[in-house]
Amino acid sequence: MTSSSQPAGQLAPAFRLAVLPLVMFASLNVQADTDSEEKSVQLPRVEVTTGEIDKNGYIELEAQPQVGKLNVPIQDTPYSIEIIDQNFIKDTGAKTIQDALLYSSGVYAGAFGLDTRGDSAKIRGIDPSQYVDGLRQLYGFYNTVRPNVYALESIEVLKGPSSVLYGQGELGGIVNSVSKLPKEQQQGEIWAQYGSFHRKQLAFDVTGPATEDGKLLYRVVGLERDSQTQVDYVDDDGFFIAPSLTWKPTDDTSFTVLFNRQMNKGQVSAQFLPQSGTLDRGPLGYVGSETFVGEPGWDKYDREKTEVTLMFDHSFTDNWSFSTTARYSESSTFTREHYTTAPDSRFPGIDAAGNIGRFITTADRHTRIFNLDARLQGEFDLGVTNHTVAIGLDRQDAVWETENQASALGTPINLYNPVYGNFDPSALNPTDPDDNQIRQVGFYIADHMEIGPVVISAALRRDWAKNTLLAEVGDNVTSDENETTGRIGVMYRFDNGVSPYASYSEAFTMNLGTTQGSTLKPTTGTQREYGLKYLSNDKTLAITAAYFDIIENERVVPSSGGDPDGVEQTGATIDGWELQVNKRWNQFETQFSYTDLNADNGETGERLSYVSEKVASWWNKYYLNSNWRIGAGVRYVGDNVSGDSALTLPSETLYDAMIGYSYKNWDFTVDAKNLTDEEYVSWCRGDGLDCGYGERRNVTANAYYHF
């Protein structure tokens, strides 16, 4: 099956003009430097022209993630944390955060297949909270632009509840994107990409000192993409520019300002096709994954975001410091969409000739967010104990506005031979529904205490929150929520590198959005976790394993009714275990992960929808005795059930691959996801309703020039 052959667009002149001066400046002033300054452990060298093999490979247990808010290595924390760095993102050809999570234990990424609306992932069966630089980024749904992975230094995954530190953390965990910020060493790269569905992308990343004394650092990261998708007439064009400056007036003080401007244009890739023709054979066969049920030139899903982030860090002594991160963000989405009547059982499905009805809908959503986190961090000894503490205050203020919202029954379309142009948007009667605002202030204290080989990590938090329905007519409706949450974990570190642990955590999450004219209730719950971490003395073998037991209340899930944009709240009971193994043998490294869980609604025992309870992955990379390297991976995705739990979707096994070649300052790669081009259904809303396809084969060729 083939995608649309629409003519490719051109790179914006403004983007080209922005790139050229930076490239010329860097080319004239920068010496190539391919040795990393950040290697904490020296591994056996592989003599290639680009220098030493990156870091410890994929082993990150000695790293100190931002997501923890404490300067403690992952190996010493009695909680499950994983870091995915840019090396792994590039090796696996990840184009989105969703892609980057495909090989993580405890994670089921891409539950809704190719989706231009955002990144979908389940951590331990639950949608995670999405953060950027330690501040919550996503409130509500379909109202902002997903972060671009090229703008990120790494992605941190904190598994299990962490609202005790963040105030807005789901029980499944947090996905924290860490932005690229200025570096002291002058360096840069230009990246060109071409791939499946006429994907064309050009990007650059330049950083270094802006002054001779090195007190002012800069970084500029930018990207522009012109791309179609596996769905006809659905584009995935994107642009972002992210300049940042860091000022270090003294060795103990730094100020950083990061500006981020993003624009994505295209359409909604989810077409909500009927079960008959996707999961089941239709009257005239199967309906292809390329089928577009909208109207070219009218359907759109355009997104934009502008945000400014300020970071301040000051060290009072070698052991005590103060940090503040604040961000103001404005985002908007503009939706014009058709989808089939399959999501609504009141209307007939596909007929014998392949015709089906359509809904037509519009919605303009705007979100304004101000977030602030300020904390004092310190280390001290008290008797035989060593303490790492954080005392902090955070504030979150988010407003979600919706305008021009309407939905109506449109004209039918033939799924096997679509003819476009027969539609009438005058049937729509747009309204401006009530807006929604969340204000929340939280105070937290965390203490990581070590007594020889024993670790005791505890935290306590108090939240004061308001959820307000900003009524268009009449009085506002406000619900006050005050909550105290905590967590505690204990670990014992044996001399042989084995560290068993146990922990208990609580979650409290305010939810932005409305359902049936009312504000959403907070999501709460608890988790018990028992785990094991192992890091070999030579740092070439890392093993993490955990068993978890979760009870969740008032979780927000997609509506099982007739509105694809609707939500409802329910409960969940989840238990299971996860395993991840990383091993390095000189030029070869491997990463294996497995997740096995039982997830039900906690009442009737029905399985949670859109959750694969068994997921396994295995990724391998090998450096040849030259400038070549190859990579290959396999992903097993177990079966999952539909929104009404009436349908079971079969399991799938998918294959990925990569080949790379380095020469002097150049690096070339070709990567492929779903190498065998499996066309499979990844989700269905319910028996007789709509379904969606997983992501088809996607191959990209990449050229990097480092300077």
XYZ file of C-alpha atoms in Angstrom, residues 21 37 68 83 162 168 198 211 266 281 321 334 369 376 461 571 610 628 679:
19
model
C 25.459 32.590 9.712
C 34.506 15.601 28.283
C 15.086 12.890 41.146
C 17.930 7.527 31.410
C 6.655 10.746 42.251
C 1.700 16.471 39.420
C 9.101 11.853 1.481
C 32.998 35.589 25.347
C -0.475 18.677 9.284
C -12.180 -8.353 6.895
C 23.157 25.073 46.904
C -6.352 24.291 15.551
C 1.082 27.655 31.826
C 17.511 24.233 48.688
C 4.705 16.779 50.478
C -10.042 3.069 38.748
C -5.064 -0.128 25.425
C 31.335 0.704 10.521
C 0.368 -3.765 8.768
